[in-house]
Coordinates of C-alpha atoms (C1' of nucleotides) in Angstrom, one line a residue:
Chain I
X1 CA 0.0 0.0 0.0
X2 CA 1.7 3.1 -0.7
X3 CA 0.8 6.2 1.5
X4 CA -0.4 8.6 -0.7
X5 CA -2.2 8.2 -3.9
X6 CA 0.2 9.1 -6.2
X7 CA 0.8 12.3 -4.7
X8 CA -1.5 14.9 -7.0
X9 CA 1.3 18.1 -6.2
X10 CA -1.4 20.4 -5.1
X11 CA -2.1 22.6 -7.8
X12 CA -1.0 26.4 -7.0
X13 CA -4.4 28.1 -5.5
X14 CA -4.3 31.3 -8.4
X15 CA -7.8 32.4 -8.0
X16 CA -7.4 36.0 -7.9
X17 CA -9.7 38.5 -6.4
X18 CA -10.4 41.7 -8.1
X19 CA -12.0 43.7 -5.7
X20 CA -14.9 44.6 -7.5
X21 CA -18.5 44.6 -6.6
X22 CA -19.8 41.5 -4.4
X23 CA -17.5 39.2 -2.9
X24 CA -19.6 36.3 -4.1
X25 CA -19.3 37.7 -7.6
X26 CA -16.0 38.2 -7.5
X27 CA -15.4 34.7 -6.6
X28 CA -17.5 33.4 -9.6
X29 CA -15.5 35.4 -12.3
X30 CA -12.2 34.3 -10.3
X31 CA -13.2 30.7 -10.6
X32 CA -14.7 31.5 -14.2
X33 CA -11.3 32.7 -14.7
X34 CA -9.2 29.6 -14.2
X35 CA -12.0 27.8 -16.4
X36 CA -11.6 29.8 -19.3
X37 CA -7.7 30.0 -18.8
X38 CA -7.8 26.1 -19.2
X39 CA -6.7 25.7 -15.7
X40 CA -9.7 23.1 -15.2
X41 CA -10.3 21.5 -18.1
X42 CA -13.7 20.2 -19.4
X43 CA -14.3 17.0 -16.9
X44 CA -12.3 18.1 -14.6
X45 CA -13.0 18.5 -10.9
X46 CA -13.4 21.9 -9.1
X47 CA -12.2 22.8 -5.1
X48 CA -15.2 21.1 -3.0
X49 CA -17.4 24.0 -1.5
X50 CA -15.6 23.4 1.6
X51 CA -12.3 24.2 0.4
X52 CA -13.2 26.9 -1.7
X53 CA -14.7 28.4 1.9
X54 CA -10.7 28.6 3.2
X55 CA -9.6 29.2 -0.1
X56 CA -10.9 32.6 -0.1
X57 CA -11.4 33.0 3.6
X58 CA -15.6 33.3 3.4
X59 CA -18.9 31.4 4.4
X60 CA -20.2 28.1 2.2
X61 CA -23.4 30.3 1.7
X62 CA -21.2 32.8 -0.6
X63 CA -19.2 30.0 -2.2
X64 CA -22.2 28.6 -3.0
X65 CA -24.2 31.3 -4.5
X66 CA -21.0 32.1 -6.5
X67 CA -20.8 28.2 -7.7
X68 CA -24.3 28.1 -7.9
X69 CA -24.9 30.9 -10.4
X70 CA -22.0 29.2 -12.9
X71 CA -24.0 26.6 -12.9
X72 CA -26.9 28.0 -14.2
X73 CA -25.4 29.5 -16.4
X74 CA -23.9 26.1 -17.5
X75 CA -20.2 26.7 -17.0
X76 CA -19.9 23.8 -14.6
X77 CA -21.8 21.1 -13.4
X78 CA -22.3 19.7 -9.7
X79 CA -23.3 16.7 -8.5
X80 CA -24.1 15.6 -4.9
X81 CA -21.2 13.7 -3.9
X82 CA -19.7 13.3 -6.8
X83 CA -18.4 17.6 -6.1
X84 CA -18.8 20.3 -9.0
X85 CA -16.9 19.5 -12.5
X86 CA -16.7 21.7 -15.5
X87 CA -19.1 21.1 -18.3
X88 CA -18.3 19.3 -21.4
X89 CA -20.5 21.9 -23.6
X90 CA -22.2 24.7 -22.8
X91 CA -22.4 25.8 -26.1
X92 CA -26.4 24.7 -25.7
X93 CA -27.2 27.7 -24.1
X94 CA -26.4 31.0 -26.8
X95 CA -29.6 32.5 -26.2
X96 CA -31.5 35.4 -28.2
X97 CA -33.7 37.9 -26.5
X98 CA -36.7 38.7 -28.8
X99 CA -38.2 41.9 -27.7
X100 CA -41.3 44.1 -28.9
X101 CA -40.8 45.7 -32.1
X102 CA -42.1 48.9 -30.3
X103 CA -39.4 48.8 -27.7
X104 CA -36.7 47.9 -29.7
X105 CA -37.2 50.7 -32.5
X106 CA -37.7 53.2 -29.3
X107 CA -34.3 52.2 -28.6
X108 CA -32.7 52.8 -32.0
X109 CA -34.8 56.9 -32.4
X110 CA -37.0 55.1 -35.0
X111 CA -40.1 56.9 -34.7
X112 CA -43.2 53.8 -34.2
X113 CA -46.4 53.9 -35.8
X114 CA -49.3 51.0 -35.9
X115 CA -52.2 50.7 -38.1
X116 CA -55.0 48.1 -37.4
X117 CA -55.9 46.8 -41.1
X118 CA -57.9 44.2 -40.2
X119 CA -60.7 43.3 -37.0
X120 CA -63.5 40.7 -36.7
X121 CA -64.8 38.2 -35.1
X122 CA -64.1 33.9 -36.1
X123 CA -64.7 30.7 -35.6
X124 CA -62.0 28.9 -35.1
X125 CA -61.5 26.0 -37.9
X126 CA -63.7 27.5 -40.9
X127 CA -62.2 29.8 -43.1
X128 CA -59.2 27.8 -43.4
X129 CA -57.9 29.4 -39.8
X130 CA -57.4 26.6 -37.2
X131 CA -55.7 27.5 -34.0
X132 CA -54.8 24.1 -32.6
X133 CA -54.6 25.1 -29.0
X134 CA -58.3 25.9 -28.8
X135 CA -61.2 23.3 -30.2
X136 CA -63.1 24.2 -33.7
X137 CA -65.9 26.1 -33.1
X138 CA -64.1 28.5 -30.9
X139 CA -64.9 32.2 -31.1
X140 CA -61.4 34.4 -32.1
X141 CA -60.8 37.4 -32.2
X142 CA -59.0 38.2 -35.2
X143 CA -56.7 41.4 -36.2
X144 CA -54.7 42.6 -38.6
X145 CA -52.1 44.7 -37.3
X146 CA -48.5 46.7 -39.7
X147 CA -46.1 48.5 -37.4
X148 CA -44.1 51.0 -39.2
X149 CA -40.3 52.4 -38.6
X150 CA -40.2 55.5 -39.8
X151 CA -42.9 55.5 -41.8
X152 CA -41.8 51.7 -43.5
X153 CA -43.5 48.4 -42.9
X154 CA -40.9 46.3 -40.4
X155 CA -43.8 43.9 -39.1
X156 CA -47.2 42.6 -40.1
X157 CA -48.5 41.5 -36.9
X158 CA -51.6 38.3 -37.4
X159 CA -53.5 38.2 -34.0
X160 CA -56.2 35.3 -32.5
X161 CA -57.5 36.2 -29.4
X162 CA -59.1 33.4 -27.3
X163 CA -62.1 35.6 -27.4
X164 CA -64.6 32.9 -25.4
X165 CA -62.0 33.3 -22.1
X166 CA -61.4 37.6 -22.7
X167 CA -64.6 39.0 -23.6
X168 CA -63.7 42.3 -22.6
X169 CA -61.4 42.6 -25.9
X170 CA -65.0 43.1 -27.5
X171 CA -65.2 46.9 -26.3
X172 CA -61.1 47.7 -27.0
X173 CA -60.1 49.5 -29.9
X174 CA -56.7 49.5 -29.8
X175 CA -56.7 52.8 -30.7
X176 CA -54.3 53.8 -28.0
X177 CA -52.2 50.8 -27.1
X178 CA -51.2 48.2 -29.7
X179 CA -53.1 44.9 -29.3
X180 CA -49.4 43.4 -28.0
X181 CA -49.2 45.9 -25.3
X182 CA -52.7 45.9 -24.4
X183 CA -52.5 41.8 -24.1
X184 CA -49.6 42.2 -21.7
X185 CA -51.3 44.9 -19.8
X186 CA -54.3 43.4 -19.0
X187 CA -54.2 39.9 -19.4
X188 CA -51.8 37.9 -17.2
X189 CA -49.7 34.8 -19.2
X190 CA -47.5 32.3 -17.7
X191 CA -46.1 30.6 -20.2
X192 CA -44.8 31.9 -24.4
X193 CA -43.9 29.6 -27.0
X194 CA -41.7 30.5 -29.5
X195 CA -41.1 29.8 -33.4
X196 CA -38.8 31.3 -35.5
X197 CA -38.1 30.6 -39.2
X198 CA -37.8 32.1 -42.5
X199 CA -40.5 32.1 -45.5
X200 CA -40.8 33.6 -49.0
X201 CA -43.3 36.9 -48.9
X202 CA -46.3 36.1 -51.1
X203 CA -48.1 38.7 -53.0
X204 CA -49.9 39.9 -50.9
X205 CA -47.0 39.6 -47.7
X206 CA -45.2 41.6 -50.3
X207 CA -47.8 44.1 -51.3
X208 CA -48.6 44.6 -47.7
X209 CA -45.0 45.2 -46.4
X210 CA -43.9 47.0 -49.1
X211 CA -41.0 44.3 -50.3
X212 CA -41.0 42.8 -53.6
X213 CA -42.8 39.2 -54.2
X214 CA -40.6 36.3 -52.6
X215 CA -38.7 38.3 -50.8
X216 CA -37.3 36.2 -47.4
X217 CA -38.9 37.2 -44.7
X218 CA -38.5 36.5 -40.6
X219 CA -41.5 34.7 -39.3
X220 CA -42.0 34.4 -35.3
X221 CA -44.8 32.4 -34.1
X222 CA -45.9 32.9 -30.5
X223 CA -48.8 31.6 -28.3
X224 CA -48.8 32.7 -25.1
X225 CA -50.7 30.7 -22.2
X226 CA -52.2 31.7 -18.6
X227 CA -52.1 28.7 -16.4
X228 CA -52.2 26.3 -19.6
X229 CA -55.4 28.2 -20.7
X230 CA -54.5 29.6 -24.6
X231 CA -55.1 33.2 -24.3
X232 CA -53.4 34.5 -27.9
X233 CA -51.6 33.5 -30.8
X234 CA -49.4 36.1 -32.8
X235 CA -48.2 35.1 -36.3
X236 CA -45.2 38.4 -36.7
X237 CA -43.7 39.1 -40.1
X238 CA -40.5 40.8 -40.6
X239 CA -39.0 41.6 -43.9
X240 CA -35.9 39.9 -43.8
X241 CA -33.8 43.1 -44.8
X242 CA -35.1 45.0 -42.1
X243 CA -35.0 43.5 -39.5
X244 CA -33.2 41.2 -37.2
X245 CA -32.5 39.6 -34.0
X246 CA -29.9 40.4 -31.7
X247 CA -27.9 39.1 -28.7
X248 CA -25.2 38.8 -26.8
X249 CA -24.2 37.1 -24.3
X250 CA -21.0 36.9 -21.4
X251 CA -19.7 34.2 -19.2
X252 CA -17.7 37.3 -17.4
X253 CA -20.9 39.4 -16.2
X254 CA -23.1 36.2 -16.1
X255 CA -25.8 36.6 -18.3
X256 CA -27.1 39.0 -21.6
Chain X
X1 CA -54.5 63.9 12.1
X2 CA -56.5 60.4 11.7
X3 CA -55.5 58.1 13.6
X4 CA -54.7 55.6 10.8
X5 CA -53.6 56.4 6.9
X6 CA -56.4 55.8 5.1
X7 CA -56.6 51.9 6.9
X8 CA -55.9 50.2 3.5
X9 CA -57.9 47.4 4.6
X10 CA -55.1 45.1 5.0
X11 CA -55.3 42.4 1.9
X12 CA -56.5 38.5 2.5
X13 CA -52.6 37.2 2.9
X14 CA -53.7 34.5 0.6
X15 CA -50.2 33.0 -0.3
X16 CA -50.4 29.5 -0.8
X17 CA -47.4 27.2 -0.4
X18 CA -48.0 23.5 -2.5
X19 CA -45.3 21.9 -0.1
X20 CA -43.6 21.0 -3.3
X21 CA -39.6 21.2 -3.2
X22 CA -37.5 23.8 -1.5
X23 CA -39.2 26.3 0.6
X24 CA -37.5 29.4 -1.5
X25 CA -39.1 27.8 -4.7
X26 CA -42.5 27.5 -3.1
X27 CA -42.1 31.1 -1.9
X28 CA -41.6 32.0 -5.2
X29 CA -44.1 30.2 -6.7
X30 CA -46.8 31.1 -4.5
X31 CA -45.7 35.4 -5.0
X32 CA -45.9 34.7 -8.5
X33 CA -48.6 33.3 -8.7
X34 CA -50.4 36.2 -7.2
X35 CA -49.3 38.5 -9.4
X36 CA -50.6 36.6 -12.2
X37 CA -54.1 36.3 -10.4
X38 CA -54.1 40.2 -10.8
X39 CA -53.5 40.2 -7.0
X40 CA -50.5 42.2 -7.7
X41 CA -50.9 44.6 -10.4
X42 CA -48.4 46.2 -12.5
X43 CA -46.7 48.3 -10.7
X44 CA -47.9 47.8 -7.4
X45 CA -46.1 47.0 -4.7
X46 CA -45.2 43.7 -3.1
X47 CA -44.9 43.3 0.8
X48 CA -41.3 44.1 2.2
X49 CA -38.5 41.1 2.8
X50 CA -39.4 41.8 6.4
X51 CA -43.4 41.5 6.1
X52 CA -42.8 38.2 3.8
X53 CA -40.4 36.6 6.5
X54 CA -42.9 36.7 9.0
X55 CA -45.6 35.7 6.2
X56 CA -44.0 33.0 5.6
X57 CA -42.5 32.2 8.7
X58 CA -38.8 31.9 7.4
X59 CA -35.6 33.2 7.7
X60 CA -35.0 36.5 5.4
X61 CA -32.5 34.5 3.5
X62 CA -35.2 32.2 2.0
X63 CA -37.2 35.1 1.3
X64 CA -34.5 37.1 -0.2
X65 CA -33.2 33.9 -2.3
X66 CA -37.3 33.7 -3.7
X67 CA -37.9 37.1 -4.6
X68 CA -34.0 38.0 -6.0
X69 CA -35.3 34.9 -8.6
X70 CA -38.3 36.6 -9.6
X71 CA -36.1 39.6 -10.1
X72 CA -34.2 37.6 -12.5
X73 CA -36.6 36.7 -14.8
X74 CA -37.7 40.2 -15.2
X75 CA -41.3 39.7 -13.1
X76 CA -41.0 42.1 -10.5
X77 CA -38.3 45.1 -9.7
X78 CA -36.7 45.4 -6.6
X79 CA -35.3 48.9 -5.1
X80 CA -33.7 49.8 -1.7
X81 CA -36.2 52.1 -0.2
X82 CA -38.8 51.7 -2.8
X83 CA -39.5 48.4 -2.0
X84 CA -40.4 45.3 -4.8
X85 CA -42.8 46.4 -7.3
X86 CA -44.2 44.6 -10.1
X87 CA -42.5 44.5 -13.5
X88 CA -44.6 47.0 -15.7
X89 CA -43.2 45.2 -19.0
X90 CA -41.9 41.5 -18.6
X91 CA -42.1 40.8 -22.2
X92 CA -38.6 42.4 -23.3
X93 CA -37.2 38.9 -21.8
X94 CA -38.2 36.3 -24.2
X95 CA -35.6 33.9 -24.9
X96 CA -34.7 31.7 -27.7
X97 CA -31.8 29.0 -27.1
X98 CA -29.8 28.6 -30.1
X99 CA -28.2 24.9 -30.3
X100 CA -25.4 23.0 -32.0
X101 CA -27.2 21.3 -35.2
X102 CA -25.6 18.2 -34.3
X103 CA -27.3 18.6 -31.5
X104 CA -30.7 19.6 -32.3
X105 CA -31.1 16.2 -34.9
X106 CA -30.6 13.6 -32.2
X107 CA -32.7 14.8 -30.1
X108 CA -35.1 14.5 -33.3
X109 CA -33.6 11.1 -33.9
X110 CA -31.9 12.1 -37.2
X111 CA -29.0 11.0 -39.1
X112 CA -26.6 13.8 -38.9
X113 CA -23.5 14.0 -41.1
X114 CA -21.2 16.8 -42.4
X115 CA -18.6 17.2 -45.1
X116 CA -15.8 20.0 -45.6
X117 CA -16.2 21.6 -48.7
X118 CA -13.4 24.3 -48.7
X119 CA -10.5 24.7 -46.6
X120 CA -7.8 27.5 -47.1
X121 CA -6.2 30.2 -45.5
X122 CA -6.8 33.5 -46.7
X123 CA -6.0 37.4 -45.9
X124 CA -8.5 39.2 -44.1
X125 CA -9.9 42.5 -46.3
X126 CA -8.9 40.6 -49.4
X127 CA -11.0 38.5 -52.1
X128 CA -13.9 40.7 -50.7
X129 CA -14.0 39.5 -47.2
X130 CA -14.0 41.6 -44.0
X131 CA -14.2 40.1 -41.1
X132 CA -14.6 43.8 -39.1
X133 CA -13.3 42.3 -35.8
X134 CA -9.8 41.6 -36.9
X135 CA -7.2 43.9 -38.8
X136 CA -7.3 44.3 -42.5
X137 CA -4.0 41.5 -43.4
X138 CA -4.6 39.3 -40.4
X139 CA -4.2 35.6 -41.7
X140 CA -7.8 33.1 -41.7
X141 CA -8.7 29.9 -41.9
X142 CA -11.6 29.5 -44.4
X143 CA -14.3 26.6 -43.3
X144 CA -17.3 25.9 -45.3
X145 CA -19.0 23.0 -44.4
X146 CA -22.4 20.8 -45.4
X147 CA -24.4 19.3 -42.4
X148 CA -26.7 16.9 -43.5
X149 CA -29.5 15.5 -41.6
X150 CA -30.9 11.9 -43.3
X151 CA -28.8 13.1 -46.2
X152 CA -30.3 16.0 -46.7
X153 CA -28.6 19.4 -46.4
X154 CA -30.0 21.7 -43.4
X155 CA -27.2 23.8 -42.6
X156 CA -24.1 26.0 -45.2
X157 CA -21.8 26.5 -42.7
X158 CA -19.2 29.2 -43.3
X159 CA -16.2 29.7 -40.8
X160 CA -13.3 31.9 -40.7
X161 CA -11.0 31.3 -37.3
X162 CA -8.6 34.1 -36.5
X163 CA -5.4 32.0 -37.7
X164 CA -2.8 34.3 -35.8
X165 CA -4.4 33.6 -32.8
X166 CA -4.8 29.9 -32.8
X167 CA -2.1 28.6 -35.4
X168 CA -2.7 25.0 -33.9
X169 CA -6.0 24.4 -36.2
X170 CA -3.3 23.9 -38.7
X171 CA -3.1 20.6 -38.5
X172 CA -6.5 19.8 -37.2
X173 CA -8.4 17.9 -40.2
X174 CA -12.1 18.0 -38.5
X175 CA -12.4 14.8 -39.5
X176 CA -13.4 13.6 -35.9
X177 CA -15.3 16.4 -34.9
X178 CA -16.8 19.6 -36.7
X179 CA -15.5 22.3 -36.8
X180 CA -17.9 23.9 -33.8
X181 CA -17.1 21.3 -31.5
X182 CA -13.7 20.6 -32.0
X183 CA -13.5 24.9 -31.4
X184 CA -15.8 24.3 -28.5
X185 CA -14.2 21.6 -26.7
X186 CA -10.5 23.1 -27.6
X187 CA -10.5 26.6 -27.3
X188 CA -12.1 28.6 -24.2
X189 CA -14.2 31.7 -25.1
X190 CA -16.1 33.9 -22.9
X191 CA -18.7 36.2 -25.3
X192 CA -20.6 35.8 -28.0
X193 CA -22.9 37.4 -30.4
X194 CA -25.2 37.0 -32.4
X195 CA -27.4 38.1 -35.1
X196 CA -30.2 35.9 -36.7
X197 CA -32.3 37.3 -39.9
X198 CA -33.9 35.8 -43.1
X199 CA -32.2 35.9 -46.6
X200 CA -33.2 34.9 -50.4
X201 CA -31.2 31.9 -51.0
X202 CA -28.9 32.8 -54.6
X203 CA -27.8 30.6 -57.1
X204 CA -24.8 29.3 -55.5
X205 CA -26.0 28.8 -52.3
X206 CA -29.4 27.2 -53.9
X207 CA -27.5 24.8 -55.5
X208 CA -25.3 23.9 -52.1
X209 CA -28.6 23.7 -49.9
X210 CA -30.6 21.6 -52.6
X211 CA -33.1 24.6 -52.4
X212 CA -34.8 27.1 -55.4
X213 CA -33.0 30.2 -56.2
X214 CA -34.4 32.8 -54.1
X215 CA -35.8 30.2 -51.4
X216 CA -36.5 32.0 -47.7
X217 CA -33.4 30.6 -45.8
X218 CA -32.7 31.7 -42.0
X219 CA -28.8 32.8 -40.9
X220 CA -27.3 33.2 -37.8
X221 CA -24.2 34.8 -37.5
X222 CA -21.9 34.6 -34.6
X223 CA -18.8 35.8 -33.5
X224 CA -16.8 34.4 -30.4
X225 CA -14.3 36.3 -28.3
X226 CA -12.0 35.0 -25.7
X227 CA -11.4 38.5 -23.0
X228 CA -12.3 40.6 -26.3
X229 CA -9.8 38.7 -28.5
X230 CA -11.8 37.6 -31.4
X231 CA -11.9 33.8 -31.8
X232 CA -14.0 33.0 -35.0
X233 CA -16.9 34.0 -36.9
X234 CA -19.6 32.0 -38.4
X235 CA -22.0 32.2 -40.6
X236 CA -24.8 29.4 -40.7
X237 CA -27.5 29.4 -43.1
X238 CA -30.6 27.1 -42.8
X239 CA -33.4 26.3 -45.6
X240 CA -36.0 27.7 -43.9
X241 CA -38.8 25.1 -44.8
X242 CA -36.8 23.1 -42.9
X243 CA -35.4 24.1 -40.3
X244 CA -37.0 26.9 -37.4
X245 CA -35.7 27.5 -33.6
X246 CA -38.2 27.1 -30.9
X247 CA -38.3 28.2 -27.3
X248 CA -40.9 27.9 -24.8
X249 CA -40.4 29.9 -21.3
X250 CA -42.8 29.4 -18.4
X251 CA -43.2 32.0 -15.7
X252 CA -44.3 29.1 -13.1
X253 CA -40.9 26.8 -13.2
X254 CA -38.2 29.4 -13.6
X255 CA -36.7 29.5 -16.9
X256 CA -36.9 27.7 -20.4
Chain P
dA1 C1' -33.9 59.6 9.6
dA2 C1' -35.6 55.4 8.4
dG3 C1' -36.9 51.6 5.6
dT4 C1' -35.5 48.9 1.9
dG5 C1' -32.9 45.4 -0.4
dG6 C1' -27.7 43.5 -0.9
dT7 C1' -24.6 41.0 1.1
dC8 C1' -22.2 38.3 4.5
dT9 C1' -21.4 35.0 8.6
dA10 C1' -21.2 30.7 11.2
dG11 C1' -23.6 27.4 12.1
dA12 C1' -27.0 23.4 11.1
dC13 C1' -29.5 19.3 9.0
dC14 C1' -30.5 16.8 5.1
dA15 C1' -30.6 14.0 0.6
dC16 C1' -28.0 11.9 -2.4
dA17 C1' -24.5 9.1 -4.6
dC18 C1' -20.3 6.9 -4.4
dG19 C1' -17.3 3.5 -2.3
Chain D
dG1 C1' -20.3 5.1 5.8
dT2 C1' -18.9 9.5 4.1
dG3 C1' -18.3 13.6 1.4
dT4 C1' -20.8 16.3 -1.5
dG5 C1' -24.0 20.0 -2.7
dG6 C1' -29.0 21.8 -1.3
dT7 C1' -31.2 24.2 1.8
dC8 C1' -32.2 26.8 5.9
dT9 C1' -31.6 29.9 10.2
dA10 C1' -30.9 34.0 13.1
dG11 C1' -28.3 37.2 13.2
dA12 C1' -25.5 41.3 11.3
dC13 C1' -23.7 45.5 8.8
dC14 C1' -24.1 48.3 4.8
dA15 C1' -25.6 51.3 0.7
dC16 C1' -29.0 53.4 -1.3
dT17 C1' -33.1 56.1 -1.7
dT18 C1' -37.0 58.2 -0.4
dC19 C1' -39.3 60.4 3.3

DNA sequence: AAGTGGTCTAGACCACACG
DNA sequence: GTGTGGTCTAGACCACTTC
């Protein structure tokens, strides 16, 4: 039996503090640090909690948060007993914010107009319109809505509005808030689904958005749910030249 | 002076813990769902760490821990002073993950398969490409690669890798591994960017993506830095029949 | 000045998974 | 069993902001 298991020559400590903002923080991007600079490999084991509490001279509680919070964000992984080990791939993870168009031309000093083309009243499954979420014969409240940047077409906006569950859309025009922020004003939701794809504008996509016939165009698709009850389904149209999504994101400030 | 301020008519407590998993989570559960019930308009103000602790019966920690995650998704707003008020737009947080292709087709159970059409090292600025992160002259090694799922193509991708920086791709073949992952698994990064719109497809890249001239196709371009040193850039295009990203989020469980 | 959330401590018990 | 992370407590000090 030999007396010590080969002997692993503790590794020098190196986490570095940079005395900036929360200690707990700190501790994260110090430990993020020797991640990135290959000092723990992808497999490879990370300090217990314990030790990382001498390490750098603080409570488990502020390890932990700082551990915790790479883990979310999928920098490491940690298992009970088997202690924290860096992840294989977080490459799973890039994420993309998608944001009202309202808000984000705000942002860029485009100046935001809407125009509701279209309102009435459907039945869900006739007219070649079937919402799957909600059973034929469903009343919907259908709209047309085009946002313009500027004075140009960036999104045709398709709207069904459980209208059996929300009556009170019956007596709103719209006029003053756009049917989007109205929705997320008055109705509470609990749950979005996302699509996102690309189509070919048809005629009259193309006539209505002012693009030429076939032009590619971003499509996002999104029902939004209250307690697993449908409450709206938004088919948004963006011409593909126009418009597009953004985001970034840092494992150095933790997320966006 | 009246004796009391109006006597708001102190609210029905009416948070209900399930006695499902940690007490934090069930904290947090039970304040959101409140504020979905309309309990807790936009806005409005939530009780104080303090008032919840005894609420709840806890330690301030748990409460803190509950709340702080609400925070984080974007639900409510917390201020010293002001107090925790809830969110009066939640909707700017919508997230879409963006995964690997490889990825994305086992899950679906799909064959997946991908061949490197072009490899070369070329001059940033010249032959018409730019790549804006890295000096005009800076050396590049050119990827474009095919990934096929059940033989069909669903993703052009086209790589350059800042050469300078990582002269060790050299001799990698990507024979093993694609590109992506053999990047992924060998060199660390710590931001990245992207960009995701819809394009016609032309001729060229019709013909490579087995798609009609001027077919809808989606692209995502990303860029990778290592602390602000430019790693690669990448620019994937999908046929956009056949190939969308989808995210769901739910309020109720945390995130994604 | 006072109330709020932000952070931290030093302890504790527990569930889980590995040996 | 034993070490790990997951959670919780009861206290504390501080910074910020509104009152």
């Amino acid at each position: 039996m030999s007396l010590v298991k080969k002997c692993t020559m503790q590794k020098p400590p190196s986490f570095v503090l940079d005395g900036q903002g929360p200690l707990f923080k700190q501790i994260g991007r110090a430990v993020t640090e020797q991640i990135l600079k290959g000092r723990y490999k992808q497999g490879e084991r990370l300090p217990s909690e314990a030790e990382l509490t001498t390490i750098f001279d603080t409570s488990r509680q502020t390890v932990n948060k700082a551990i915790s919070e790479l883990a979310k964000h999928g920098l490491v992984e940690r298992n009970r007993r088997a202690g924290t080990v860096v992840s294989w791939q977080f490459q799973e993870r890039f994420i993309l914010p998608l944001r009202d168009v309202s808000d984000e031309l705000e942002q860029n000093n485009q100046i935001y107009e809407y125009r509701i083309i279209e309102r009435k009243v459907i039945t869900n499954g006739k007219g070649g319109i079937t919402w799957g979420a909600l059973p034929a014969g469903a009343n919907l409240l259908y709209l047309e809505t085009i946002h313009l940047a500027d004075g140009l077409p960036v999104q045709l906006e398709t709207r069904y509005i459980n209208f059996d569950a929300f009556p009170e859309v019956e007596h709103e025009t719209f006029a003053e808030r756009s049917p989007s922020k109205w929705l997320l004003e008055n109705i509470p939701w609990s749950e979005v689904d996302h699509t996102v794809r690309a189509t070919n504008a048809s005629a009259e996509l193309a006539n209505k958005l002012g693009v030429k016939v076939g032009a590619a165009c971003l499509v996002v698709d999104r029902q939004t749910f209250h307690r697993g009850k449908p409450i709206t389904f938004v088919h948004l149209i963006y011409p593909g030249d126009r418009f597009s999504i953004k985001g970034k994101f840092s494992l150095a400030n933790g997320e966006e």
